[in-house]
XYZ file of N, CA and C in Angstrom:
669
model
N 4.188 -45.105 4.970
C 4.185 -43.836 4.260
C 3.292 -42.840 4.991
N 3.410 -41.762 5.182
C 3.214 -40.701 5.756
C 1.825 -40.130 4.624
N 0.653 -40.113 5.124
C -0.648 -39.451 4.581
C -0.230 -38.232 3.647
N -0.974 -37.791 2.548
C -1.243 -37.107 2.405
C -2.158 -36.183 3.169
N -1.833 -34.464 2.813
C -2.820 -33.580 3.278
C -3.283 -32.963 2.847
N -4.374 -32.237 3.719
C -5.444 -30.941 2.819
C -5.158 -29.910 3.202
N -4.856 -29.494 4.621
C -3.915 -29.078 5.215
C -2.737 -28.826 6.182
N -1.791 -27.794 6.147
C -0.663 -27.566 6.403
C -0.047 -26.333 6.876
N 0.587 -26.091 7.965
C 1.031 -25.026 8.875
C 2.076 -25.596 9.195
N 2.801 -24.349 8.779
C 4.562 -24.516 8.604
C 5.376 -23.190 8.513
N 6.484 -23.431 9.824
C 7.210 -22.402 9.743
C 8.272 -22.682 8.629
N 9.094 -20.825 8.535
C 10.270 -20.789 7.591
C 11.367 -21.604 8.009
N 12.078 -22.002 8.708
C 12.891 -22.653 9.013
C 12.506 -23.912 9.090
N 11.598 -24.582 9.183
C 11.250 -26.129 8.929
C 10.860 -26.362 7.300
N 10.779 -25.291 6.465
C 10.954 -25.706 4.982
C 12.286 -25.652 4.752
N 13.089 -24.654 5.334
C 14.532 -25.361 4.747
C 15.185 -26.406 4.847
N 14.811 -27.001 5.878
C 15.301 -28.836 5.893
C 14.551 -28.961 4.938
N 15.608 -29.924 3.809
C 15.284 -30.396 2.785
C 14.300 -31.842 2.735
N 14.025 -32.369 3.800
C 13.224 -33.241 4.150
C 12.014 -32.934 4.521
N 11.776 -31.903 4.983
C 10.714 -31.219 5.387
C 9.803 -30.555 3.839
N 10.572 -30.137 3.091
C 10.329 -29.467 2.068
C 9.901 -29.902 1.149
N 10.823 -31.529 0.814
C 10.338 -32.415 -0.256
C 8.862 -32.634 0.293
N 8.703 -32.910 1.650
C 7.545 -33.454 1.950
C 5.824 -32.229 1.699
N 6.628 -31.339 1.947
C 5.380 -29.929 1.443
C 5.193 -30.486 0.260
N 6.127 -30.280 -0.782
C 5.951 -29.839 -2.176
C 5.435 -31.564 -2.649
N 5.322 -32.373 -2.053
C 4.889 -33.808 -2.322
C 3.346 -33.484 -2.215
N 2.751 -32.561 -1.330
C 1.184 -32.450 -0.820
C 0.499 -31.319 -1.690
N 1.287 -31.032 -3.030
C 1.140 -30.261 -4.094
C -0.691 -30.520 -4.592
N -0.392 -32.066 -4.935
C -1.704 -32.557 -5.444
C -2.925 -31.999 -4.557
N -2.778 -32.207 -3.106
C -4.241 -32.310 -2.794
C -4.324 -31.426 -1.362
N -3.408 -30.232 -1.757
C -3.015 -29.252 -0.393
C -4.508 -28.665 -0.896
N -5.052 -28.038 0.263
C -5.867 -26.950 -0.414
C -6.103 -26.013 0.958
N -5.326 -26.020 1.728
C -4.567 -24.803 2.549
C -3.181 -24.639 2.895
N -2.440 -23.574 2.827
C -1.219 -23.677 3.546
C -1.389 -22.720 4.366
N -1.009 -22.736 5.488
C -0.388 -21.993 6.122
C 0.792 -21.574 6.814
N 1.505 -20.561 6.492
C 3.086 -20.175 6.271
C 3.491 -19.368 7.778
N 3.653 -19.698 8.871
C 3.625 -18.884 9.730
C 4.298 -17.731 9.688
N 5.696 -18.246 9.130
C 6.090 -16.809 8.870
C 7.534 -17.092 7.439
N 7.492 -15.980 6.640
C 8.030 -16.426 5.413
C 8.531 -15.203 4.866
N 9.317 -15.543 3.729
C 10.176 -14.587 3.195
C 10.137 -14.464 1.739
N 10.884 -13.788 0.629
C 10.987 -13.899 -1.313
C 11.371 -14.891 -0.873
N 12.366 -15.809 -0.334
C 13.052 -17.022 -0.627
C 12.212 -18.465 -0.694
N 12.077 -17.798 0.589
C 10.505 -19.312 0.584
C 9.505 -19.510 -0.146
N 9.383 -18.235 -0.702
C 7.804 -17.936 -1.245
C 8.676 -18.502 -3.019
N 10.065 -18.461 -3.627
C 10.316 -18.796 -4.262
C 10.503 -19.880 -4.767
N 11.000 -20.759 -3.266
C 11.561 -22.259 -2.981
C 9.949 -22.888 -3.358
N 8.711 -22.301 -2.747
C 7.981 -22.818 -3.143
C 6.893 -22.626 -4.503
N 7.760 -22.079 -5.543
C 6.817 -21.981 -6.627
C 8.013 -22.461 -7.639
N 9.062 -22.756 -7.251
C 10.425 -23.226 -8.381
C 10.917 -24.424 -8.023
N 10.811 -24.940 -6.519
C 11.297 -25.912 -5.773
C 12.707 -26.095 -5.821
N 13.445 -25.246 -6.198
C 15.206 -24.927 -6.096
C 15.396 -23.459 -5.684
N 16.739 -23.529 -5.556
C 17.329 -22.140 -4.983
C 16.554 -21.490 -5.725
N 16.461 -20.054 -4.731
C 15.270 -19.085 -5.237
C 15.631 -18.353 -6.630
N 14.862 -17.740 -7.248
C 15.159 -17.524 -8.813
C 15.398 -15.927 -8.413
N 14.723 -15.269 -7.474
C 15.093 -13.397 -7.111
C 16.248 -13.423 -6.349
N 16.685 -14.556 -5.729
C 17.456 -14.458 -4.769
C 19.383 -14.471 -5.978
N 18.876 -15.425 -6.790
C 20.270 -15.654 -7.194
C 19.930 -14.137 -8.011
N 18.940 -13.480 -9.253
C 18.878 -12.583 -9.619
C 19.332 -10.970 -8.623
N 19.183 -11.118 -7.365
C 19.645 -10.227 -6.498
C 21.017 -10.143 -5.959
N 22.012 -11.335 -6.072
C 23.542 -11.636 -5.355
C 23.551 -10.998 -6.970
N 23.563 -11.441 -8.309
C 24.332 -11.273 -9.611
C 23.929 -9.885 -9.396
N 22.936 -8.973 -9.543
C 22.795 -7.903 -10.098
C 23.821 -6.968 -8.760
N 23.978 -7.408 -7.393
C 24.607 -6.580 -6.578
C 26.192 -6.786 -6.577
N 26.378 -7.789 -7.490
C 27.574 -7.897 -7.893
C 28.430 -7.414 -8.768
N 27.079 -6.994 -9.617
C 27.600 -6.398 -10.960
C 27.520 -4.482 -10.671
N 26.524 -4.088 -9.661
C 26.519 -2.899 -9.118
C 28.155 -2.670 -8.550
N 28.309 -3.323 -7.583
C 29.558 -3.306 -6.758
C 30.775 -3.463 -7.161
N 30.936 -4.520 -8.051
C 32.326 -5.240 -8.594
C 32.693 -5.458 -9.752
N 31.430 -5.630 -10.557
C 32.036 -5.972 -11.850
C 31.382 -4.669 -12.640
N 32.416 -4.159 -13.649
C 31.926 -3.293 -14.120
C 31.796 -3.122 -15.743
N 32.517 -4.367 -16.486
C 32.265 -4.861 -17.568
C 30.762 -4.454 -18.256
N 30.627 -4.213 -19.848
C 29.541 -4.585 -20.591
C 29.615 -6.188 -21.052
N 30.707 -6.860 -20.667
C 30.891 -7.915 -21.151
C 30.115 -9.218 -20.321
N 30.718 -8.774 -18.512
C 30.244 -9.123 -17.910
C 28.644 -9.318 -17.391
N 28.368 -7.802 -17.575
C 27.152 -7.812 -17.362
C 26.067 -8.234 -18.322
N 26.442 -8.256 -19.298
C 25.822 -9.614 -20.772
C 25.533 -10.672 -20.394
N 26.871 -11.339 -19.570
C 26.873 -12.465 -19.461
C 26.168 -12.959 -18.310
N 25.614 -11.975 -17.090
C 24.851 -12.237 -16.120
C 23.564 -12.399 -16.844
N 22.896 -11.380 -17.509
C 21.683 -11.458 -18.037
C 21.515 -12.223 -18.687
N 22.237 -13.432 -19.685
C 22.583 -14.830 -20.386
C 21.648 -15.416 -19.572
N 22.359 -15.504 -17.977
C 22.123 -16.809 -17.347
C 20.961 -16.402 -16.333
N 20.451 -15.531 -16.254
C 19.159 -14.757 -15.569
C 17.807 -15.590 -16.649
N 18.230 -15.081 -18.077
C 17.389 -15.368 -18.646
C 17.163 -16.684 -18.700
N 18.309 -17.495 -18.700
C 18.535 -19.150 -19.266
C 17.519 -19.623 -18.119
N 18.024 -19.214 -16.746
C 16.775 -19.768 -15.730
C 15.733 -19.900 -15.371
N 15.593 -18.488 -16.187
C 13.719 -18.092 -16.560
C 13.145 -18.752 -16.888
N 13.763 -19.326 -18.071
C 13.051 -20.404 -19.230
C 13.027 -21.544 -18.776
N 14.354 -22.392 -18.226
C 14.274 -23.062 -17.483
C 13.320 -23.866 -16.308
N 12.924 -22.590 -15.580
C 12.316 -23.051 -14.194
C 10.970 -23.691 -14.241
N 10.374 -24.847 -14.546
C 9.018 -25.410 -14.189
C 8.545 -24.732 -12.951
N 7.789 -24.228 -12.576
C 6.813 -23.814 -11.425
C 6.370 -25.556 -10.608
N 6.504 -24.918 -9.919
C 5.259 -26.504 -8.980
C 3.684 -25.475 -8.891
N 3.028 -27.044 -9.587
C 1.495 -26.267 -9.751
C 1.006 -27.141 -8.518
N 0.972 -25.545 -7.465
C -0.648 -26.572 -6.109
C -1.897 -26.376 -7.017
N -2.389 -27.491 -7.296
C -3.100 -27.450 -8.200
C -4.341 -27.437 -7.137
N -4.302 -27.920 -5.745
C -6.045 -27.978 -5.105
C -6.070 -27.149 -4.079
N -4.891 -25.863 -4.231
C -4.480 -24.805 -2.964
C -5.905 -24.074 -3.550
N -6.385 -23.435 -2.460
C -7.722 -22.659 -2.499
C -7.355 -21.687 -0.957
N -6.105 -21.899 -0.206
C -6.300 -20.407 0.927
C -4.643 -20.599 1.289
N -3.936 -19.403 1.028
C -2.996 -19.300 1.405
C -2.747 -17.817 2.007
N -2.184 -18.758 3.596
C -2.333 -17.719 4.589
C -0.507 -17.325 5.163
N -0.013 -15.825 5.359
C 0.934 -15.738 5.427
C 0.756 -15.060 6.969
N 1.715 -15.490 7.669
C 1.341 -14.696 9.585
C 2.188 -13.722 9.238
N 3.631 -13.569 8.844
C 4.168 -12.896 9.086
C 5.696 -12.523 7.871
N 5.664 -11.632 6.573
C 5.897 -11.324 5.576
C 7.160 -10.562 6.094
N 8.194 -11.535 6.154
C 10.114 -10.232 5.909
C 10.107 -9.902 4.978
N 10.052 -8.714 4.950
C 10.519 -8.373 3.538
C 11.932 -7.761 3.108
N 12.208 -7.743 2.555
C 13.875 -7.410 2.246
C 13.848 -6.552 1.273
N 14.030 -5.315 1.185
C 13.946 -3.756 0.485
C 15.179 -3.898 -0.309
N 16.550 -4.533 0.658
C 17.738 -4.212 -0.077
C 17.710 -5.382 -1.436
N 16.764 -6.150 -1.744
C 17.315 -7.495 -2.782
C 16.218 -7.944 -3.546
N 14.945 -7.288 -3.254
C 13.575 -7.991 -3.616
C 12.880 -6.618 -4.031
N 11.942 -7.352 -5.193
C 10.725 -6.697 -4.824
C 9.408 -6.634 -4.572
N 9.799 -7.333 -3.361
C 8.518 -7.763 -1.988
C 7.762 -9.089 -2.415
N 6.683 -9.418 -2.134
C 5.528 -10.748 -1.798
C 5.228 -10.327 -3.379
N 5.144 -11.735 -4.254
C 4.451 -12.111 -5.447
C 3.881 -13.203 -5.401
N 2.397 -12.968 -5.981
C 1.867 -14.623 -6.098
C 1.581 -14.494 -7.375
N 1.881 -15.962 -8.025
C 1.522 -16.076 -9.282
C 0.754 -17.641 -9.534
N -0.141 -16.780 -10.664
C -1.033 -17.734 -11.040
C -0.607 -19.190 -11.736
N 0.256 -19.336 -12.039
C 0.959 -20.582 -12.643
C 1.319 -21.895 -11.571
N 1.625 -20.790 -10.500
C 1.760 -21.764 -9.628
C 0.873 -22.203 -8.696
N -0.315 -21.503 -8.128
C -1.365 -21.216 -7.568
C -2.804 -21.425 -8.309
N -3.351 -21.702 -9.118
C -4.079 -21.294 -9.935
C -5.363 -21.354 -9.541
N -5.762 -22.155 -8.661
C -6.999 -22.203 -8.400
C -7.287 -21.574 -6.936
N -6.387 -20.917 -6.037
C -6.352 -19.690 -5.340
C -7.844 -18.852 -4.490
N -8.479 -19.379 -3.632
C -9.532 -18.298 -3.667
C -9.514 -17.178 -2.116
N -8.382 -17.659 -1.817
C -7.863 -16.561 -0.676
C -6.569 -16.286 -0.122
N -6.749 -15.345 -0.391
C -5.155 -14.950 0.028
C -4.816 -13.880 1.373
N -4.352 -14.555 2.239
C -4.490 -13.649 3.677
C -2.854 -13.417 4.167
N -2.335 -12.104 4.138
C -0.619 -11.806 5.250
C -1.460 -10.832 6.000
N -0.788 -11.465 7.369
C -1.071 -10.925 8.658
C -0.249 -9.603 8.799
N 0.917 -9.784 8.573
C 1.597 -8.616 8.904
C 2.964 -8.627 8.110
N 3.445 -7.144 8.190
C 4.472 -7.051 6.728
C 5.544 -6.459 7.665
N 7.066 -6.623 7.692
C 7.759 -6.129 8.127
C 9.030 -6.340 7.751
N 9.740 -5.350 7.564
C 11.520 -5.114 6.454
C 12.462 -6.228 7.793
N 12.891 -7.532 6.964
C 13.944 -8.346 7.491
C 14.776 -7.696 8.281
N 15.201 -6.760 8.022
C 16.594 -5.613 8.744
C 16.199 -4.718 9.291
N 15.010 -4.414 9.717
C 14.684 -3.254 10.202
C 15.188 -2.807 11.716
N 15.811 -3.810 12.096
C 16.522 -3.761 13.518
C 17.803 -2.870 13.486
N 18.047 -2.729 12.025
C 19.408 -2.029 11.884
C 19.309 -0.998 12.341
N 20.819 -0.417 12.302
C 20.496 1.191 12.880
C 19.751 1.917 11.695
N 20.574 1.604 10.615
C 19.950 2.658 9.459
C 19.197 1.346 8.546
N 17.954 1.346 8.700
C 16.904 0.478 7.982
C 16.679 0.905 6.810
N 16.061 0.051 5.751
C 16.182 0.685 4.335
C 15.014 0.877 4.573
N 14.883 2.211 3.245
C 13.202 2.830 2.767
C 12.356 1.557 2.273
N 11.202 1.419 2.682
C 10.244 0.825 2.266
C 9.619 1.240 1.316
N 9.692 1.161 -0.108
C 8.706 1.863 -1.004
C 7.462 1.181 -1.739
N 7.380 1.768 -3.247
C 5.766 0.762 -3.781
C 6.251 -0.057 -4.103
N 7.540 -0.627 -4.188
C 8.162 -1.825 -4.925
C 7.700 -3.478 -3.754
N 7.819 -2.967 -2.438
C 7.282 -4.017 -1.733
C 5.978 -4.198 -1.398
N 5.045 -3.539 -2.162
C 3.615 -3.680 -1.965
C 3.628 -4.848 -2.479
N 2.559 -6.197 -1.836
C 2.595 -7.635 -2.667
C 1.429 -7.638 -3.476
N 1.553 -8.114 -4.360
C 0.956 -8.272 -5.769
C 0.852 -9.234 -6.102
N -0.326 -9.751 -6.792
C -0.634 -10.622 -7.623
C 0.275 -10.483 -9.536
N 0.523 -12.013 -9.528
C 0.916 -11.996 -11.244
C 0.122 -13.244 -12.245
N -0.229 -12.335 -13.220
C -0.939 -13.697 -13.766
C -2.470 -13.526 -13.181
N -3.369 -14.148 -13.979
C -5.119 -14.058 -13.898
C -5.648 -15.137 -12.565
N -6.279 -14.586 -11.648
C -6.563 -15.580 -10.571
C -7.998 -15.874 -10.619
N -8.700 -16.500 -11.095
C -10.279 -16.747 -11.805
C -10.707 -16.929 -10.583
N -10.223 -17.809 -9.709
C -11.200 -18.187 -8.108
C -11.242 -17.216 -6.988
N -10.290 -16.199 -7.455
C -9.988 -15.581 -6.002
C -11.056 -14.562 -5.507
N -11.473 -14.732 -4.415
C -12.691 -13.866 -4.092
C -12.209 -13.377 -2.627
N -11.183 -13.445 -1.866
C -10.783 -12.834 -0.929
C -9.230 -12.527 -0.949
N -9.254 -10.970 -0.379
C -7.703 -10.836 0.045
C -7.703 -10.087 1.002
N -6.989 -10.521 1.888
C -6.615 -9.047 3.329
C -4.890 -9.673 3.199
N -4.395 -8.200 3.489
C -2.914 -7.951 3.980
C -3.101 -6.481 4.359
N -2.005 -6.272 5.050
C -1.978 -4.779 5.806
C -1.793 -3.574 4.258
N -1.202 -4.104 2.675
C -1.423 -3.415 1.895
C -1.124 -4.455 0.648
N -1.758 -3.751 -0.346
C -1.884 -4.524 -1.715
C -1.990 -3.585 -2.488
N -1.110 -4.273 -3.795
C -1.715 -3.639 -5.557
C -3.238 -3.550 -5.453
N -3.608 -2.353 -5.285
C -5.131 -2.827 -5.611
C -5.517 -2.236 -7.303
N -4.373 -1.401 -8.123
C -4.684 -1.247 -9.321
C -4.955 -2.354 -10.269
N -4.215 -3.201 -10.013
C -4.262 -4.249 -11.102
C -5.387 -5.521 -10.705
N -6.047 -5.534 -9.589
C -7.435 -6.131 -9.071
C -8.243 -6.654 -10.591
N -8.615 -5.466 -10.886
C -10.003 -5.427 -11.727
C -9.208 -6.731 -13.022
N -8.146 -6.841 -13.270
C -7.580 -7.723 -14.318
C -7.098 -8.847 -13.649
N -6.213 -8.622 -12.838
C -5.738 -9.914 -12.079
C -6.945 -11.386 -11.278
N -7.646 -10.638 -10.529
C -9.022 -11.510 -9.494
C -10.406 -10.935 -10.162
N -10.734 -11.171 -11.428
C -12.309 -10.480 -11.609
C -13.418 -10.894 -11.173
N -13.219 -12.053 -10.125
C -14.086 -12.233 -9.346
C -14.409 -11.936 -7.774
N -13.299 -11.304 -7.229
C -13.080 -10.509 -6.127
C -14.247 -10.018 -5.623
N -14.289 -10.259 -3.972
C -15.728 -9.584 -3.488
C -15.307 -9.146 -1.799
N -14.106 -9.341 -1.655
C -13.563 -9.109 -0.488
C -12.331 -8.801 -0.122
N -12.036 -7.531 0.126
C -10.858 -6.864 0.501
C -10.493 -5.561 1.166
N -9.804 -6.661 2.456
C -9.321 -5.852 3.512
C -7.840 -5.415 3.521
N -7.289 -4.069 3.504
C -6.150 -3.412 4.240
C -6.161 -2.983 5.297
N -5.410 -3.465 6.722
C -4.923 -2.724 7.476
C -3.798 -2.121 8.302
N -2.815 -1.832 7.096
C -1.652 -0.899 7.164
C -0.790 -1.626 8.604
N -1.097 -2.944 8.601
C -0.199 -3.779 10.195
C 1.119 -4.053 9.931
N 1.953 -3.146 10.156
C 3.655 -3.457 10.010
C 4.405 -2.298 10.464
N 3.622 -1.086 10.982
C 4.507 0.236 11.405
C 3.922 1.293 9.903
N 4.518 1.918 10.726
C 4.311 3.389 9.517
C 5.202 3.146 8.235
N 6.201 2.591 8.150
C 6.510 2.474 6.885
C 5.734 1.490 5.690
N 4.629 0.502 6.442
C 4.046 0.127 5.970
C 2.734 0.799 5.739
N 1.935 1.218 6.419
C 0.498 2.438 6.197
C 0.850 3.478 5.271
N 2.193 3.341 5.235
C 2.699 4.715 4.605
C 2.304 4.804 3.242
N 2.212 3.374 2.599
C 2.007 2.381 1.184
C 0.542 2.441 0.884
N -0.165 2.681 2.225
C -1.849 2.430 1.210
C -2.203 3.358 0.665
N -3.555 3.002 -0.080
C -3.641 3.515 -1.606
C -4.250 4.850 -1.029
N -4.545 5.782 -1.958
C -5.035 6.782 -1.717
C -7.185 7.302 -1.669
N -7.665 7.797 -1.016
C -8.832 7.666 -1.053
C -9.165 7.810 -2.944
N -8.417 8.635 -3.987
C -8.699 8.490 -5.380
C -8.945 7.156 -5.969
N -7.569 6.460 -5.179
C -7.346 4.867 -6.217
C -8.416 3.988 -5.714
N -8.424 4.319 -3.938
C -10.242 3.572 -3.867
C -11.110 3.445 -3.886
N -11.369 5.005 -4.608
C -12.818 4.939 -5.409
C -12.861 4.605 -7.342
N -11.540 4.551 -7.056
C -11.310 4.092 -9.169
C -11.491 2.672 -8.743
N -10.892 2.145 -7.797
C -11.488 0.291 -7.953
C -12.761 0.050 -7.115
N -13.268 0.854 -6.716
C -15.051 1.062 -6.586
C -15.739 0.784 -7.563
N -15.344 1.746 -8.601
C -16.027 2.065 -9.599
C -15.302 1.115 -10.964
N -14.387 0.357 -10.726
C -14.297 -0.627 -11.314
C -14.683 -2.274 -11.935
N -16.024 -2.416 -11.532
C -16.599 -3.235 -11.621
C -16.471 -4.427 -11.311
N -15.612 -4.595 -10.377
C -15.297 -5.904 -9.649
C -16.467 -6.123 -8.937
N -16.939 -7.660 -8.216
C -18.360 -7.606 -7.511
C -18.048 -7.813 -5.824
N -17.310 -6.621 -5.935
C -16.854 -6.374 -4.167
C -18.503 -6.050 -3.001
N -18.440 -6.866 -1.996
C -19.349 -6.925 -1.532
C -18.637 -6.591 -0.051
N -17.438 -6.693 0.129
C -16.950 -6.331 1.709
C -15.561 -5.959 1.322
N -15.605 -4.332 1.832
C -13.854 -3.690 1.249
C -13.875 -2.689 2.452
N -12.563 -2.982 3.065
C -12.207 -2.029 4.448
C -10.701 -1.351 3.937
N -10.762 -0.379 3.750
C -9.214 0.279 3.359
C -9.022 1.396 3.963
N -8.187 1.740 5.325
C -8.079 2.652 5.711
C -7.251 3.928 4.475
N -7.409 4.635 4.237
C -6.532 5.676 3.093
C -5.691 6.172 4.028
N -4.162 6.723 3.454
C -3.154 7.709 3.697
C -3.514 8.922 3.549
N -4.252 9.706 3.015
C -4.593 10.976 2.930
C -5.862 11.287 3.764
């Protein structure tokens, strides 16, 4: 039998072999780093549901029902089974994860909305690091708008977390989400459509003055 680990560095395409994957989500108990070299909503879903992603099938139904189906009947019946899965889905709890590090964040504008971590699945969490953020398709000719919808965010109360850097973050919802926070870096690393997203010198002096016990905060502002 193959050891357990503490930690783990793993690309996106070696979690989709399903052998590879069982074997992550087996190191649930006593992971207490991952590192994701580079990852996507899907992965980041696969690994908090451990089945097909829950935004991903919510993104084919709802662009289906935009495009093709145009029923009230139909579209009832999508939201039925949106919801049924909701309820459904057990989370996998890394229950001894304490640093999860992302190199490199696709994000997909046309189907998502962007990087979520949640506390249910994460819970004991005390760093959270993406290197760099960049739209899956952006190679296209006509690339989609990047807006606040792909800023990544925390969901759910993170009691341990005392560090975050990514090139941008929710930093409104900080003071409720991490109230123990003492470290946080933005630096706008993904192109201008990403810098384009950080907060404004106002919002970073409202979570200044928010009483979090920030002791090291680097945020370049857009204005």
């Amino acid at each position: 039998a193959l050891p357990a680990l503490s930690v783990l560095a793993v690309t996106a395409d070696a979690l989709r072999s399903p052998a590879v994957f069982a074997y992550v989500v087996a190191q649930a108990p006593t992971l207490t780093a991952l590192h994701l070299l580079e990852c996507d909503y899907k992965i980041m879903d696969m690994l908090r549901f451990g089945h097909m992603e829950e935004r991903h099938m919510h993104a084919v139904e709802w662009a289906t029902t935009q495009m093709v189906l145009h029923s009230q009947e139909t579209q009832a019946a999508i939201r039925r089974r949106q919801r049924q899965r909701q309820e459904q889905a057990q989370p996998i709890c890394w229950t001894a994860l304490k640093t999860l590090h992302i190199g490199h964040y696709h994000m997909a504008p046309r189907e998502n909305a962007g990087l979520r971590v949640y506390s249910d699945s994460m819970p004991r969490l005390e760093q959270l690091v993406v290197e760099c953020l960049e739209p899956s398709d952006s190679h296209h000719a006509t690339p989609p708008i990047v807006d606040a919808l792909q800023i990544p965010r925390l969901r759910g109360r993170f009691d341990y977390l005392t560090r975050v850097k990514a090139p941008v973050f929710d930093i409104h919802s900080l003071p409720l989400r991490a109230p123990a926070l003492r470290s946080l870096c933005l630096n706008g690393v993904g192109g201008t459509h990403v810098s384009a997203l950080l907060p404004t010198k106002q919002e970073v002096d409202a979570l200044l003055a928010s009483g979090l016990p920030l002791t090291r905060v680097s945020i370049p502002t857009h204005d």
